[in-house]
Amino acid sequence: MIGRPKAALARCAVLATLTAAALPGSAASQSYWVYVAAESEDEVALLRYDAGGDLVVEKTITTGWLAAEIEAPHGLAVDPAGEFWYLTLGHGFPNGRLVKYATVADTVVGVADLGLFPATIAVPPHGTVALAVNANFHGDHVPSTVTIVDLETMFPIADVVTCTMPHGSRFSADGSKHYSACMMDNQLVEIDGATLDVSRRLDLVTNEPAHAPMDGHMAMAPSAAENCSPTWTTPHPDGKSVFVPCNKGDLILEIDLDDWRITRRIEAPGAPYNLDLTPDGSKLVATLKGGARVGVWDVATGELLHLVDSLMRVTHGVVATPDGRYAIVTVEGIGGDPGTVEVIDLESGARVASAHMGKQAGGIALWKMES
Amino acid sequence: MRTTKTIRMAALLGALAVLGTEGIAAQEVARVEVTPATLSLEVGEKAQLSAEAFDADGNAIDVPFLYFSRGGRGRLAVDRATGEIEAFKGGEYEVMARVLGPTRISGTMMVTVAFPAIDRVEISEGGGRFYTGVTIRHKATVIDRADDVRDVAVTWSSSDESVATVDRFGVFSALAPGDVTLSATAEGVVGHIAYEVADNPVTSMAVEASQARGRTGDVIHFTATASDAGGGAVGDIPVTFGLIADPDKVATADIPPAEVDAMGRFVAYKPGVYTVTASVPGTTSHATVEILPRHVTEEVTLVGHAPVRNVSTSDLWVWEGVDGRDYAITGTHSGHGSTYWWDVTDPASPVLTDSLLVDARTTNDVKVSEDGEICVISREGASNRRNGIVIVDCTDPRNIEIISTYDDELTGGVHNLFIYQDHVYAVNNGTRFDVISIAEPATPHRVGRFELDTPGHAIHDIWIVDGIAYTSNWSDGVVVIDVGGGDKGGSPENPVEIARFADIGGATHAAFPYQSPTGKFYIFMGDEIGAPGFDGQEADRTPQFMSGYIHVVDFTDPENPEEVARYEIPEAGSHNMWIDDDRLYAAFYQGGLRVLDISGELKGNLYHQGREIAVYKSYDPDGVVANAPFTWGPQIHKGNLFFAEYFSGMWAVKLQPRRTLIP
C-alpha cells in the first residue's frame, strides 16, 4: 500500500453506524438473489443463495434475436425498486442493445439501441436513466461513447463521447456522479448526474487532469511499465473517493474526488478486473482475472484480508451483498468450462457455495435480499 | 419479508442525511409542469423550456430534469440539461422533462414547428413523346425549404384536357395530338412535365414467345412488336402484357399459376397452357405456350455420418489433401473451442483423424488453402477476448499443428473468413474485413482492410472467386469488391468496391456468385432472420427456428443489378450455400438440406416451380437436440454432398436419378 486514505477510518465508522441502524440484523436466514449473464451462451441465470445453504440456479432466461448467433449478454443492472432488470447485448448489426425485463416474470418489456459492443451499465439510485458504456471491442482504438437511456420510455437520449474502450459504468451512491474507465486511454471519466455531461477526466498514469482523447486518432498504448488499462470504477458510498483497478498494473487506485488525484495505490497482483465495496464501505472486493482469485481488502488500512482461489479460471464480476456478509463472484471459465458463480464469506474468506451455469459467466447484478 | 429495495432506500436516505451529500431526492414529486405548455416556432428558431416540480401540496421542489423528445430526433434539437430547443424541420413534437430522481413522473409540452414553404415538386416520369390512348401513372414528391419530404395533398392538372387528362392519382391519359403540360401542385408550388402527344400510329401487333413449350420455372420471353400502317415498327409506345392462364389442375386458393412482368418475361409455376397478351391502345395480340412439369427430382441416399454429439457443429470444408486422400474439417459453435479433422476418402465411414482445442467458445468458420496445406480457424469467445484466427499446418490431417495465431485488432471475434492466394480475409465481428498475409504462415500480418462508410454498417461473411470478394452486410446487402481480379485496380492491400445491392429484407448473411451458362451472372443473397430467443425456448430440448430466404440478383450489369427471383421455404430460414454445375445446395436450418435446379434464366419464386431436386433432413436421435435438423452449410466434393448439421455433426449424402418412371 502506498499512501493513506483521507479520514478513511472516520468515514467508515460513520457508515458502519449508519448501516447497522439501517439494515436488519445478520440473521442466518437471509436469501440473496442475483442475475448473472452467460456471455457465450446467450442466457441469463437467476440464482438464489440461502445463507449457510446452497447456491441454486432458479431459472435460466434465454436472450437474443438470432438463435444461431451469439449476441453476448454482458452488463446487468437492477432498478432500485427491483421491478425491472436491464441487460446489454454486445453483438448486434453492429450495434448492441439494452433490453429491459420485468422481474416478475423475466419477460422483455422494452429495448433500446446502444453503440458498439456495450458492456457495463449503471442505473442511479433514482432509477430514471441507464448509462451504458459502449466498449467497442471491435478493434479500432477510437473514442467511443456512453449512451444515456431513459428507462421509462427506453429512448436513447444521447451518446456522450468519453474515450477509447470505456468500461466499468457506475454511479455514486447518491446518483450525483457517474464514473467510467477508459481501458485504452488510461482515464477515469466523471459524468455529472444532473447534466449528464462529462465533468472531469483524470489521467491514471500521470495522475493529472486530462483532456478528451483526440477524435480520429488511435489511442497509443503507453509503455507496459506505466500502463494501467483501467477496467472498472467503484465509488465509495461516502461519496469522497472512487476505486479503479489497473488491470495491467496489478494495482487498485483510490482517487480522491475533492483533489481529483490518486491518493492511494493498493497492490492487487493478478490483473484486477471488477470491484465492489460492501455497503458500509469497509471492505473492497476485487476479481483478479489473471490469477483466478478474488481479493478482499480492508478499505481503512489497505490490508489484504483474504485471497480466495476460484474453482475455475477468469474471475469476472462481483457484487457485495447489501448486508456486507458475502461477495458473489462470477467466473467465466475458458473454452468449454461452465460459467461459475461463487459465494465468498467476507468475514472468513471462505468460499461457502458455488454453482455452475452457462458459459462465460460475467455480468452480475443483485436483485434482492430477503429475510 | 423485507427486501433489498427497503434496505437500499433506508441506507441511501440515511447516508444523505448523515453525510450531508447533495442528493437528488425527488420522491415527493407529485406533478411536473413544463412551460410553456405549448409553443410555436419557425424552422431555425430556438426557445427555452423550463420545468418545475411540485409536491402534493403544490410546493415547488428543486430537482434536476432531463429533457428529450422521442419524435423529434433529427428534427428538433433538445438540450437535455438546459431544455433549450431548436427547430430544424416542421411538425408537432412532444418534449418530455423527466425528473432525475426516484419518481417516474415527468412533464410534457408540445412544440409546433411551422412547416416551411414548399420548395419544389418533383414528378416521377420524364415526359417526352406520348401517343393517344396511352395511360401512365405519375407520382409527385413534395419537398419543403427545410429539405423535408412532405406528405401534403397534390393536385394534378393538364394544360389542355382536349389533349390529355390526368386524374387525382396522377394517371395521365393521352387523348389527342398536341403539346400538353402536366402539373402537380402542392401549396401553390407547381411541378411540371411536358409531353408531345401524337396520334397512335399502331395498326397491328405481333407477339412472339422465345419458346413454344417449356417447363415450370423456365423463363420465356415474349417480344411484342407494334407496327404502323406502313409496316414500320413503333418502338416507343408502351406495351402492356397480360396473362390468360389455364393450368392443368386448379385448386382453390392456390398460388397464381404463372406470372408475366412488364418486360414480357414469363414464368409458370403450374403445368398448363398459357396465353400472354400484348396490348397497345386499340390493338392486342397474343401468343400461347405449353408448360410441362419440370421433373428434376432425384433420390437422396445417405452415405455417411461423422457424428459430433457433445457440441454444436458450425462450418465445414472438404478438400483433397496433399496425400491425395480426402479430408474434412468441422468447426464448433457455443462449445469449448474444438475443431475436428476427418478422413472422408470413404465418405461412408468418416474417420476422425485429429482435433484441436483452442481458447475459444466458437470456431465458427474453418477454411483450407488452395494447396491443402494450411487450415485457418476463426475464434470467438476467447478468454482473453483477443480472438482472431488460428493458422494450422494441416498437411498431415492426422498430425495437425498450430503454426501461429493472429489477433491484432480482431478482438471483436472473427466470425467468418476466406483464404485466397496466401491471404486470409477475416470478418471481424462488426464492421469490416481485414486482409492478413499468410505467405509466411509463421508470421502473419495485416496488409489491408475494407469497411463500408454507411451509417450503422455491419458485415457478416465473405466469399472470393477469381479475385472478386462478395461480402454480406446485413442491411447494406451484398458488396462486390475487387481484391485483385477485377478491373478497378483492387488488390489485397487495397480492396476497391465494384458494386453493391441491398434487398428489401435487410438481412444479408451469406452470398454466393454464380456464372450461369445462359450468360447471366447471378449473386444468391441469403437472409438470416431469427425468432427472438426471449420466449422461453430451451436450447437443450427445443429445436430452434429461423426464417428468411435467398434473394437471386442478376448482376450481369453490375451498374444495374436487378433482383429477379427468390427461393423461399415456408417455415424455414436460409443459411449457408454452395453452387456447382447449375445446382444450388442450400442449408435451410430446420428446413434441412435443399438442392435446387438453377439451370436457365431465373425468375419468380423458385420454390414453387418444381425446381427442387432434393430435400434431406437428417435426424439423429442422439444429437445435441434429438431428431432436430438444423442444417448449417453444404459443400459438394467429388460427387458427394457433405453438410454440417448444427446438432449432430457432418453428414454425407449422394444424389442419383429416380428409379421410378416419370410419365
PDB file of N, CA and C in Angstrom, chain B residues 53 84 154 160 211 254 373 411 575 595 644 661:
ATOM      1  N   ALA B  53     -41.047  21.142 -10.599  1.00  0.00           N
ATOM      2  CA  ALA B  53     -41.692  20.024  -9.904  1.00  0.00           C
ATOM      3  C   ALA B  53     -42.411  20.534  -8.652  1.00  0.00           C
ATOM      4  N   GLU B  84     -33.134  23.857 -23.690  1.00  0.00           N
ATOM      5  CA  GLU B  84     -33.186  24.711 -24.880  1.00  0.00           C
ATOM      6  C   GLU B  84     -33.500  23.844 -26.103  1.00  0.00           C
ATOM      7  N   VAL B 154     -51.593  16.777 -53.228  1.00  0.00           N
ATOM      8  CA  VAL B 154     -51.124  17.243 -54.536  1.00  0.00           C
ATOM      9  C   VAL B 154     -52.319  17.275 -55.488  1.00  0.00           C
ATOM     10  N   ASP B 160     -54.154  21.161 -71.156  1.00  0.00           N
ATOM     11  CA  ASP B 160     -55.128  21.096 -72.251  1.00  0.00           C
ATOM     12  C   ASP B 160     -55.831  19.745 -72.195  1.00  0.00           C
ATOM     13  N   GLN B 211     -39.941 -19.487 -76.790  1.00  0.00           N
ATOM     14  CA  GLN B 211     -40.090 -20.919 -76.996  1.00  0.00           C
ATOM     15  C   GLN B 211     -41.571 -21.259 -76.859  1.00  0.00           C
ATOM     16  N   ASP B 254     -55.059 -21.519 -54.541  1.00  0.00           N
ATOM     17  CA  ASP B 254     -53.675 -21.875 -54.822  1.00  0.00           C
ATOM     18  C   ASP B 254     -52.891 -20.618 -55.196  1.00  0.00           C
ATOM     19  N   GLU B 373      -2.631 -27.210 -47.653  1.00  0.00           N
ATOM     20  CA  GLU B 373      -1.627 -27.333 -46.597  1.00  0.00           C
ATOM     21  C   GLU B 373      -1.947 -26.522 -45.345  1.00  0.00           C
ATOM     22  N   THR B 411     -10.330  -8.243 -31.973  1.00  0.00           N
ATOM     23  CA  THR B 411     -10.828  -8.579 -30.644  1.00  0.00           C
ATOM     24  C   THR B 411     -12.323  -8.836 -30.613  1.00  0.00           C
ATOM     25  N   HIS B 575     -29.476 -20.403 -44.624  1.00  0.00           N
ATOM     26  CA  HIS B 575     -28.170 -20.200 -44.010  1.00  0.00           C
ATOM     27  C   HIS B 575     -27.114 -20.288 -45.106  1.00  0.00           C
ATOM     28  N   VAL B 595     -31.652 -29.034 -52.437  1.00  0.00           N
ATOM     29  CA  VAL B 595     -30.911 -28.991 -53.694  1.00  0.00           C
ATOM     30  C   VAL B 595     -31.853 -28.438 -54.750  1.00  0.00           C
ATOM     31  N   ALA B 644     -22.934 -29.768 -42.879  1.00  0.00           N
ATOM     32  CA  ALA B 644     -22.823 -29.677 -41.425  1.00  0.00           C
ATOM     33  C   ALA B 644     -24.213 -29.526 -40.829  1.00  0.00           C
ATOM     34  N   LEU B 661     -40.378 -44.582 -62.756  1.00  0.00           N
ATOM     35  CA  LEU B 661     -40.672 -43.966 -64.039  1.00  0.00           C
ATOM     36  C   LEU B 661     -41.497 -42.701 -63.856  1.00  0.00           C
TER      37      LEU B 661
END
